[in-house]
Amino acid sequence: MNIILLGPPGAGKGTQAQRLVKHRNMVQLSTGDMLREARTSGTEMGKVVAAVMDRGDLVTDEIVIGLIRERLAAGTTDGGYIFDGFPRTLAQADALGALLEELGESLDRVVEMQVDDEALVARITARSTCGNCGEVYNDNTKPIPADGVCTSCGEAAEFKRRADDNEESLKTRLLAYYKQTSPLIGYYHAKGTLVSINGLAAMEEVATSMDQALDG
Ligand code: ADP
Ligand code: ZN
């Protein structure tokens, strides 16, 4: 089964995606992660996207569609794909539909994770990830272990904060979400694939709603 996780920055898409990867053998395709990799690679494309990302604006459709096209062409997966942070515009949504159709694949569910803006700001400014495996930590709900050893990969890792996880960039990211991405809610509702869940509940509750959304 192939799914999209839709929601504003900080809605918990990455955290839920990591869980689905573990429990359902799915493959997470996060355009945010791909772009962060691209920017550290030192390529021309990496340099262009770095500035755009730090501001909180969207990278061009051409670049992100190219990244997704490459990954999909690289092979299939038994558990299916989780599209995390993609599509973010109607053009990207159309492109994804066409790519999946070419591969004879379906888009089975679009799960919208609903949260309010205040919660997003609090979550994002408290967020950090394991530099080794990408496990997400939160100063309030899931602090970095005192011994500095990641609970997921068991490594004494460096815990990183993202350059765009500050209040100024976050404002731009939220605006981009409402202007460019939220129209996808109507788009997928019309296609009959949309399921909305409460992303503000405790992590286990969100996980339960996610399972119901996928299996129901
Ligand atoms: P979040 O959802 O927490 O804001 P992501 O890691 O998904 O973060 O994305 C970080 C940044 O990468 C975005 O603010 C944007 O600049 C860029 N980006 C990621 N995915 C896309 C996309 N599908 N289209 C355009 N830009 C994207
Ligand atoms: Zn780790």
PDB file of C-alpha atoms and ligand atoms in Angstrom:
ATOM      1  CA  MET A   1       0.000   0.000   0.000  1.00  0.00           C
ATOM      2  CA  ASN A   2       1.239   3.476  -0.895  1.00  0.00           C
ATOM      3  CA  ILE A   3       0.324   6.433   1.297  1.00  0.00           C
ATOM      4  CA  ILE A   4       0.898  10.163   1.669  1.00  0.00           C
ATOM      5  CA  LEU A   5       1.324  11.822   5.056  1.00  0.00           C
ATOM      6  CA  LEU A   6      -0.054  15.342   4.765  1.00  0.00           C
ATOM      7  CA  GLY A   7       0.179  18.080   7.366  1.00  0.00           C
ATOM      8  CA  PRO A   8       1.977  21.263   8.378  1.00  0.00           C
ATOM      9  CA  PRO A   9       5.607  21.264   9.530  1.00  0.00           C
ATOM     10  CA  GLY A  10       5.809  19.682  12.964  1.00  0.00           C
ATOM     11  CA  ALA A  11       2.590  17.694  12.577  1.00  0.00           C
ATOM     12  CA  GLY A  12       4.509  14.505  13.339  1.00  0.00           C
ATOM     13  CA  LYS A  13       4.739  13.068   9.832  1.00  0.00           C
ATOM     14  CA  GLY A  14       8.343  11.944  10.245  1.00  0.00           C
ATOM     15  CA  THR A  15       7.729  10.308  13.619  1.00  0.00           C
ATOM     16  CA  GLN A  16       4.749   8.334  12.328  1.00  0.00           C
ATOM     17  CA  ALA A  17       6.600   7.440   9.136  1.00  0.00           C
ATOM     18  CA  GLN A  18       9.482   5.967  11.162  1.00  0.00           C
ATOM     19  CA  ARG A  19       6.984   3.817  13.043  1.00  0.00           C
ATOM     20  CA  LEU A  20       5.325   2.572   9.853  1.00  0.00           C
ATOM     21  CA  VAL A  21       8.743   1.695   8.438  1.00  0.00           C
ATOM     22  CA  LYS A  22       9.477  -0.450  11.516  1.00  0.00           C
ATOM     23  CA  HIS A  23       6.073  -2.102  11.837  1.00  0.00           C
ATOM     24  CA  ARG A  24       4.908  -2.457   8.263  1.00  0.00           C
ATOM     25  CA  ASN A  25       8.090  -2.785   6.294  1.00  0.00           C
ATOM     26  CA  MET A  26       7.216   0.340   4.324  1.00  0.00           C
ATOM     27  CA  VAL A  27       9.765   2.626   2.668  1.00  0.00           C
ATOM     28  CA  GLN A  28       9.772   6.299   3.698  1.00  0.00           C
ATOM     29  CA  LEU A  29      10.380   8.806   0.930  1.00  0.00           C
ATOM     30  CA  SER A  30      10.928  12.171   2.593  1.00  0.00           C
ATOM     31  CA  THR A  31      11.717  14.986   0.166  1.00  0.00           C
ATOM     32  CA  GLY A  32      12.905  17.060   3.168  1.00  0.00           C
ATOM     33  CA  ASP A  33      15.507  14.391   4.018  1.00  0.00           C
ATOM     34  CA  MET A  34      16.513  14.027   0.362  1.00  0.00           C
ATOM     35  CA  LEU A  35      16.993  17.786   0.051  1.00  0.00           C
ATOM     36  CA  ARG A  36      19.005  17.914   3.285  1.00  0.00           C
ATOM     37  CA  GLU A  37      21.243  15.176   1.843  1.00  0.00           C
ATOM     38  CA  ALA A  38      21.559  17.087  -1.420  1.00  0.00           C
ATOM     39  CA  ARG A  39      22.695  20.225   0.369  1.00  0.00           C
ATOM     40  CA  THR A  40      25.468  18.463   2.257  1.00  0.00           C
ATOM     41  CA  SER A  41      26.694  16.819  -0.956  1.00  0.00           C
ATOM     42  CA  GLY A  42      28.109  20.146  -2.170  1.00  0.00           C
ATOM     43  CA  THR A  43      26.517  19.901  -5.620  1.00  0.00           C
ATOM     44  CA  GLU A  44      25.171  22.946  -7.491  1.00  0.00           C
ATOM     45  CA  MET A  45      21.647  21.793  -6.782  1.00  0.00           C
ATOM     46  CA  GLY A  46      22.541  21.444  -3.110  1.00  0.00           C
ATOM     47  CA  LYS A  47      23.702  25.055  -2.921  1.00  0.00           C
ATOM     48  CA  VAL A  48      20.554  26.337  -4.589  1.00  0.00           C
ATOM     49  CA  VAL A  49      18.205  24.454  -2.288  1.00  0.00           C
ATOM     50  CA  ALA A  50      20.087  25.302   0.932  1.00  0.00           C
ATOM     51  CA  ALA A  51      19.167  28.991   0.858  1.00  0.00           C
ATOM     52  CA  VAL A  52      15.558  28.309  -0.089  1.00  0.00           C
ATOM     53  CA  MET A  53      15.127  25.743   2.697  1.00  0.00           C
ATOM     54  CA  ASP A  54      16.680  27.892   5.404  1.00  0.00           C
ATOM     55  CA  ARG A  55      14.251  30.682   4.536  1.00  0.00           C
ATOM     56  CA  GLY A  56      11.396  28.225   4.825  1.00  0.00           C
ATOM     57  CA  ASP A  57      10.228  28.559   1.217  1.00  0.00           C
ATOM     58  CA  LEU A  58       9.436  25.661  -1.082  1.00  0.00           C
ATOM     59  CA  VAL A  59      12.044  24.250  -3.427  1.00  0.00           C
ATOM     60  CA  THR A  60      10.919  24.168  -7.089  1.00  0.00           C
ATOM     61  CA  ASP A  61       8.534  21.443  -8.220  1.00  0.00           C
ATOM     62  CA  GLU A  62      11.038  20.403 -10.885  1.00  0.00           C
ATOM     63  CA  ILE A  63      13.713  19.531  -8.316  1.00  0.00           C
ATOM     64  CA  VAL A  64      11.518  17.582  -5.886  1.00  0.00           C
ATOM     65  CA  ILE A  65       9.613  15.750  -8.616  1.00  0.00           C
ATOM     66  CA  GLY A  66      13.012  14.763 -10.074  1.00  0.00           C
ATOM     67  CA  LEU A  67      14.126  13.376  -6.710  1.00  0.00           C
ATOM     68  CA  ILE A  68      10.954  11.313  -6.288  1.00  0.00           C
ATOM     69  CA  ARG A  69      11.079  10.070  -9.874  1.00  0.00           C
ATOM     70  CA  GLU A  70      14.651   8.802  -9.310  1.00  0.00           C
ATOM     71  CA  ARG A  71      13.694   6.936  -6.123  1.00  0.00           C
ATOM     72  CA  LEU A  72      10.624   5.336  -7.660  1.00  0.00           C
ATOM     73  CA  ALA A  73      12.630   4.237 -10.687  1.00  0.00           C
ATOM     74  CA  ALA A  74      15.208   2.601  -8.392  1.00  0.00           C
ATOM     75  CA  GLY A  75      12.893  -0.283  -7.510  1.00  0.00           C
ATOM     76  CA  THR A  76       9.721  -1.451  -5.851  1.00  0.00           C
ATOM     77  CA  THR A  77       8.988  -2.329  -2.260  1.00  0.00           C
ATOM     78  CA  ASP A  78       6.838  -5.050  -0.679  1.00  0.00           C
ATOM     79  CA  GLY A  79       5.425  -2.859   2.078  1.00  0.00           C
ATOM     80  CA  GLY A  80       4.797   0.148  -0.133  1.00  0.00           C
ATOM     81  CA  TYR A  81       5.866   3.769   0.011  1.00  0.00           C
ATOM     82  CA  ILE A  82       5.190   6.489   2.561  1.00  0.00           C
ATOM     83  CA  PHE A  83       5.401   9.884   0.893  1.00  0.00           C
ATOM     84  CA  ASP A  84       6.417  12.256   3.689  1.00  0.00           C
ATOM     85  CA  GLY A  85       6.490  15.966   2.866  1.00  0.00           C
ATOM     86  CA  PHE A  86       5.618  15.283  -0.763  1.00  0.00           C
ATOM     87  CA  PRO A  87       3.526  16.322  -2.623  1.00  0.00           C
ATOM     88  CA  ARG A  88       3.403  19.904  -1.332  1.00  0.00           C
ATOM     89  CA  THR A  89       1.808  21.597  -4.368  1.00  0.00           C
ATOM     90  CA  LEU A  90      -0.964  20.654  -6.802  1.00  0.00           C
ATOM     91  CA  ALA A  91       1.634  20.279  -9.582  1.00  0.00           C
ATOM     92  CA  GLN A  92       3.546  17.793  -7.422  1.00  0.00           C
ATOM     93  CA  ALA A  93       0.326  15.907  -6.676  1.00  0.00           C
ATOM     94  CA  ASP A  94      -0.439  15.577 -10.385  1.00  0.00           C
ATOM     95  CA  ALA A  95       3.129  14.470 -11.091  1.00  0.00           C
ATOM     96  CA  LEU A  96       2.991  11.813  -8.358  1.00  0.00           C
ATOM     97  CA  GLY A  97      -0.292  10.482  -9.730  1.00  0.00           C
ATOM     98  CA  ALA A  98       1.258  10.156 -13.180  1.00  0.00           C
ATOM     99  CA  LEU A  99       4.457   8.515 -11.871  1.00  0.00           C
ATOM    100  CA  LEU A 100       2.519   5.915  -9.873  1.00  0.00           C
ATOM    101  CA  GLU A 101       0.277   5.176 -12.810  1.00  0.00           C
ATOM    102  CA  GLU A 102       3.296   4.581 -15.052  1.00  0.00           C
ATOM    103  CA  LEU A 103       4.536   2.025 -12.516  1.00  0.00           C
ATOM    104  CA  GLY A 104       1.133   0.368 -12.263  1.00  0.00           C
ATOM    105  CA  GLU A 105       0.964   1.422  -8.605  1.00  0.00           C
ATOM    106  CA  SER A 106      -1.944   2.924  -6.708  1.00  0.00           C
ATOM    107  CA  LEU A 107      -2.207   5.667  -4.127  1.00  0.00           C
ATOM    108  CA  ASP A 108      -4.207   4.035  -1.355  1.00  0.00           C
ATOM    109  CA  ARG A 109      -4.525   6.606   1.438  1.00  0.00           C
ATOM    110  CA  VAL A 110      -3.746  10.221   2.111  1.00  0.00           C
ATOM    111  CA  VAL A 111      -3.600  10.766   5.855  1.00  0.00           C
ATOM    112  CA  GLU A 112      -4.005  14.362   6.949  1.00  0.00           C
ATOM    113  CA  MET A 113      -2.478  14.994  10.384  1.00  0.00           C
ATOM    114  CA  GLN A 114      -4.345  17.901  11.982  1.00  0.00           C
ATOM    115  CA  VAL A 115      -2.624  20.129  14.548  1.00  0.00           C
ATOM    116  CA  ASP A 116      -2.898  23.762  15.591  1.00  0.00           C
ATOM    117  CA  ASP A 117      -0.236  26.395  14.957  1.00  0.00           C
ATOM    118  CA  GLU A 118       0.689  27.024  18.596  1.00  0.00           C
ATOM    119  CA  ALA A 119       1.446  23.355  19.133  1.00  0.00           C
ATOM    120  CA  LEU A 120       3.582  23.371  15.991  1.00  0.00           C
ATOM    121  CA  VAL A 121       5.788  26.217  17.159  1.00  0.00           C
ATOM    122  CA  ALA A 122       6.287  24.535  20.551  1.00  0.00           C
ATOM    123  CA  ARG A 123       7.101  21.177  18.973  1.00  0.00           C
ATOM    124  CA  ILE A 124       9.464  22.419  16.329  1.00  0.00           C
ATOM    125  CA  THR A 125      11.559  24.640  18.532  1.00  0.00           C
ATOM    126  CA  ALA A 126      12.024  21.649  20.914  1.00  0.00           C
ATOM    127  CA  ARG A 127      12.994  19.211  18.170  1.00  0.00           C
ATOM    128  CA  SER A 128      16.289  17.429  17.512  1.00  0.00           C
ATOM    129  CA  THR A 129      17.318  14.284  15.646  1.00  0.00           C
ATOM    130  CA  CYS A 130      19.995  11.608  15.986  1.00  0.00           C
ATOM    131  CA  GLY A 131      22.815  12.423  13.567  1.00  0.00           C
ATOM    132  CA  ASN A 132      23.364   8.727  13.015  1.00  0.00           C
ATOM    133  CA  CYS A 133      19.914   7.210  12.393  1.00  0.00           C
ATOM    134  CA  GLY A 134      17.528  10.187  12.218  1.00  0.00           C
ATOM    135  CA  GLU A 135      15.435   9.216  15.267  1.00  0.00           C
ATOM    136  CA  VAL A 136      13.408  12.257  16.347  1.00  0.00           C
ATOM    137  CA  TYR A 137      13.702  13.599  19.922  1.00  0.00           C
ATOM    138  CA  ASN A 138      11.793  16.364  21.701  1.00  0.00           C
ATOM    139  CA  ASP A 139      12.992  18.351  24.726  1.00  0.00           C
ATOM    140  CA  ASN A 140       9.577  18.068  26.394  1.00  0.00           C
ATOM    141  CA  THR A 141       8.169  14.693  25.437  1.00  0.00           C
ATOM    142  CA  LYS A 142      11.177  12.576  24.472  1.00  0.00           C
ATOM    143  CA  PRO A 143      14.423  14.147  25.665  1.00  0.00           C
ATOM    144  CA  ILE A 144      17.841  13.138  24.380  1.00  0.00           C
ATOM    145  CA  PRO A 145      19.120  10.350  26.705  1.00  0.00           C
ATOM    146  CA  ALA A 146      21.374  11.672  29.471  1.00  0.00           C
ATOM    147  CA  ASP A 147      24.135   9.241  28.488  1.00  0.00           C
ATOM    148  CA  GLY A 148      24.080  10.571  24.901  1.00  0.00           C
ATOM    149  CA  VAL A 149      23.324   7.116  23.489  1.00  0.00           C
ATOM    150  CA  CYS A 150      20.482   7.032  20.936  1.00  0.00           C
ATOM    151  CA  THR A 151      17.687   4.682  22.031  1.00  0.00           C
ATOM    152  CA  SER A 152      16.998   3.710  18.438  1.00  0.00           C
ATOM    153  CA  CYS A 153      20.424   2.906  16.947  1.00  0.00           C
ATOM    154  CA  GLY A 154      22.433   2.471  20.169  1.00  0.00           C
ATOM    155  CA  GLU A 155      25.199   4.806  19.011  1.00  0.00           C
ATOM    156  CA  ALA A 156      26.773   7.633  21.007  1.00  0.00           C
ATOM    157  CA  ALA A 157      25.510  10.077  18.427  1.00  0.00           C
ATOM    158  CA  GLU A 158      25.535  13.784  17.800  1.00  0.00           C
ATOM    159  CA  PHE A 159      22.049  15.202  18.211  1.00  0.00           C
ATOM    160  CA  LYS A 160      21.258  17.873  15.637  1.00  0.00           C
ATOM    161  CA  ARG A 161      18.822  20.735  15.326  1.00  0.00           C
ATOM    162  CA  ARG A 162      17.699  21.855  11.893  1.00  0.00           C
ATOM    163  CA  ALA A 163      18.745  25.251  10.520  1.00  0.00           C
ATOM    164  CA  ASP A 164      15.114  25.997   9.587  1.00  0.00           C
ATOM    165  CA  ASP A 165      13.675  25.041  12.997  1.00  0.00           C
ATOM    166  CA  ASN A 166      13.555  28.640  14.245  1.00  0.00           C
ATOM    167  CA  GLU A 167      10.536  30.938  14.667  1.00  0.00           C
ATOM    168  CA  GLU A 168      11.281  33.138  11.658  1.00  0.00           C
ATOM    169  CA  SER A 169      11.615  30.294   9.105  1.00  0.00           C
ATOM    170  CA  LEU A 170       8.724  28.516  10.732  1.00  0.00           C
ATOM    171  CA  LYS A 171       6.410  31.432   9.924  1.00  0.00           C
ATOM    172  CA  THR A 172       7.386  31.171   6.263  1.00  0.00           C
ATOM    173  CA  ARG A 173       6.958  27.378   6.326  1.00  0.00           C
ATOM    174  CA  LEU A 174       3.478  27.681   7.836  1.00  0.00           C
ATOM    175  CA  LEU A 175       2.456  30.267   5.247  1.00  0.00           C
ATOM    176  CA  ALA A 176       3.760  28.010   2.467  1.00  0.00           C
ATOM    177  CA  TYR A 177       1.716  25.176   3.943  1.00  0.00           C
ATOM    178  CA  TYR A 178      -1.544  27.131   4.017  1.00  0.00           C
ATOM    179  CA  LYS A 179      -1.064  28.745   0.606  1.00  0.00           C
ATOM    180  CA  GLN A 180       0.437  25.920  -1.426  1.00  0.00           C
ATOM    181  CA  THR A 181      -0.075  22.598   0.345  1.00  0.00           C
ATOM    182  CA  SER A 182      -3.430  22.775   2.139  1.00  0.00           C
ATOM    183  CA  PRO A 183      -5.359  22.814  -1.203  1.00  0.00           C
ATOM    184  CA  LEU A 184      -4.259  19.173  -1.493  1.00  0.00           C
ATOM    185  CA  ILE A 185      -6.719  18.311   1.282  1.00  0.00           C
ATOM    186  CA  GLY A 186      -9.605  19.179  -1.046  1.00  0.00           C
ATOM    187  CA  TYR A 187      -7.872  17.538  -3.993  1.00  0.00           C
ATOM    188  CA  TYR A 188      -7.521  14.164  -2.269  1.00  0.00           C
ATOM    189  CA  HIS A 189     -10.904  14.430  -0.608  1.00  0.00           C
ATOM    190  CA  ALA A 190     -12.371  14.695  -4.107  1.00  0.00           C
ATOM    191  CA  LYS A 191     -10.394  11.641  -5.167  1.00  0.00           C
ATOM    192  CA  GLY A 192     -11.778   9.709  -2.187  1.00  0.00           C
ATOM    193  CA  THR A 193      -8.421   8.837  -0.608  1.00  0.00           C
ATOM    194  CA  LEU A 194      -8.354  11.364   2.251  1.00  0.00           C
ATOM    195  CA  VAL A 195      -8.533  10.368   5.925  1.00  0.00           C
ATOM    196  CA  SER A 196      -7.983  13.021   8.627  1.00  0.00           C
ATOM    197  CA  ILE A 197      -6.617  12.205  12.068  1.00  0.00           C
ATOM    198  CA  ASN A 198      -5.851  14.241  15.185  1.00  0.00           C
ATOM    199  CA  GLY A 199      -2.099  14.800  15.289  1.00  0.00           C
ATOM    200  CA  LEU A 200      -2.285  16.545  18.661  1.00  0.00           C
ATOM    201  CA  ALA A 201      -3.033  13.428  20.704  1.00  0.00           C
ATOM    202  CA  ALA A 202      -0.332  11.474  22.535  1.00  0.00           C
ATOM    203  CA  MET A 203       2.058   9.628  20.249  1.00  0.00           C
ATOM    204  CA  GLU A 204       0.521   6.173  20.883  1.00  0.00           C
ATOM    205  CA  GLU A 205      -2.975   7.519  20.217  1.00  0.00           C
ATOM    206  CA  VAL A 206      -1.834   9.065  16.971  1.00  0.00           C
ATOM    207  CA  ALA A 207      -0.279   5.718  16.061  1.00  0.00           C
ATOM    208  CA  THR A 208      -3.603   3.972  16.737  1.00  0.00           C
ATOM    209  CA  SER A 209      -5.524   6.468  14.598  1.00  0.00           C
ATOM    210  CA  MET A 210      -2.931   6.019  11.885  1.00  0.00           C
ATOM    211  CA  ASP A 211      -3.414   2.235  11.926  1.00  0.00           C
ATOM    212  CA  GLN A 212      -7.187   2.690  11.741  1.00  0.00           C
ATOM    213  CA  ALA A 213      -6.776   5.115   8.855  1.00  0.00           C
ATOM    214  CA  LEU A 214      -4.670   2.604   6.929  1.00  0.00           C
ATOM    215  CA  ASP A 215      -6.602  -0.561   7.742  1.00  0.00           C
ATOM    216  CA  GLY A 216     -10.146   0.821   7.868  1.00  0.00           C
TER     217      GLY A 216
HETATM  218  P1  ADP B   1       8.788  20.154   7.648  1.00  0.00           P
HETATM  219  O1  ADP B   1       7.597  19.413   7.150  1.00  0.00           O
HETATM  220  O2  ADP B   1       9.107  19.822   9.062  1.00  0.00           O
HETATM  221  O3  ADP B   1       8.743  21.622   7.394  1.00  0.00           O
HETATM  222  P2  ADP B   1      10.581  18.880   5.685  1.00  0.00           P
HETATM  223  O4  ADP B   1      11.761  18.207   6.223  1.00  0.00           O
HETATM  224  O5  ADP B   1       9.528  18.056   5.052  1.00  0.00           O
HETATM  225  O6  ADP B   1      10.059  19.756   6.875  1.00  0.00           O
HETATM  226  O7  ADP B   1      11.027  19.991   4.612  1.00  0.00           O
HETATM  227  C1  ADP B   1      11.989  20.982   4.911  1.00  0.00           C
HETATM  228  C2  ADP B   1      12.113  21.978   3.761  1.00  0.00           C
HETATM  229  O8  ADP B   1      12.500  21.300   2.547  1.00  0.00           O
HETATM  230  C3  ADP B   1      10.838  22.708   3.371  1.00  0.00           C
HETATM  231  O9  ADP B   1      10.618  23.837   4.172  1.00  0.00           O
HETATM  232  C4  ADP B   1      11.120  23.060   1.900  1.00  0.00           C
HETATM  233  O10 ADP B   1      12.015  24.143   1.789  1.00  0.00           O
HETATM  234  C5  ADP B   1      11.845  21.831   1.403  1.00  0.00           C
HETATM  235  N1  ADP B   1      10.919  20.807   0.852  1.00  0.00           N
HETATM  236  C6  ADP B   1      10.694  19.560   1.363  1.00  0.00           C
HETATM  237  N2  ADP B   1       9.805  18.894   0.605  1.00  0.00           N
HETATM  238  C7  ADP B   1       9.444  19.721  -0.391  1.00  0.00           C
HETATM  239  C8  ADP B   1       8.543  19.632  -1.488  1.00  0.00           C
HETATM  240  N3  ADP B   1       7.810  18.507  -1.696  1.00  0.00           N
HETATM  241  N4  ADP B   1       8.415  20.685  -2.329  1.00  0.00           N
HETATM  242  C9  ADP B   1       9.132  21.803  -2.138  1.00  0.00           C
HETATM  243  N5  ADP B   1       9.992  21.978  -1.117  1.00  0.00           N
HETATM  244  C10 ADP B   1      10.157  20.953  -0.249  1.00  0.00           C
HETATM  245 ZN    ZN B   2      20.205   7.000  16.414  1.00  0.00          ZN
END
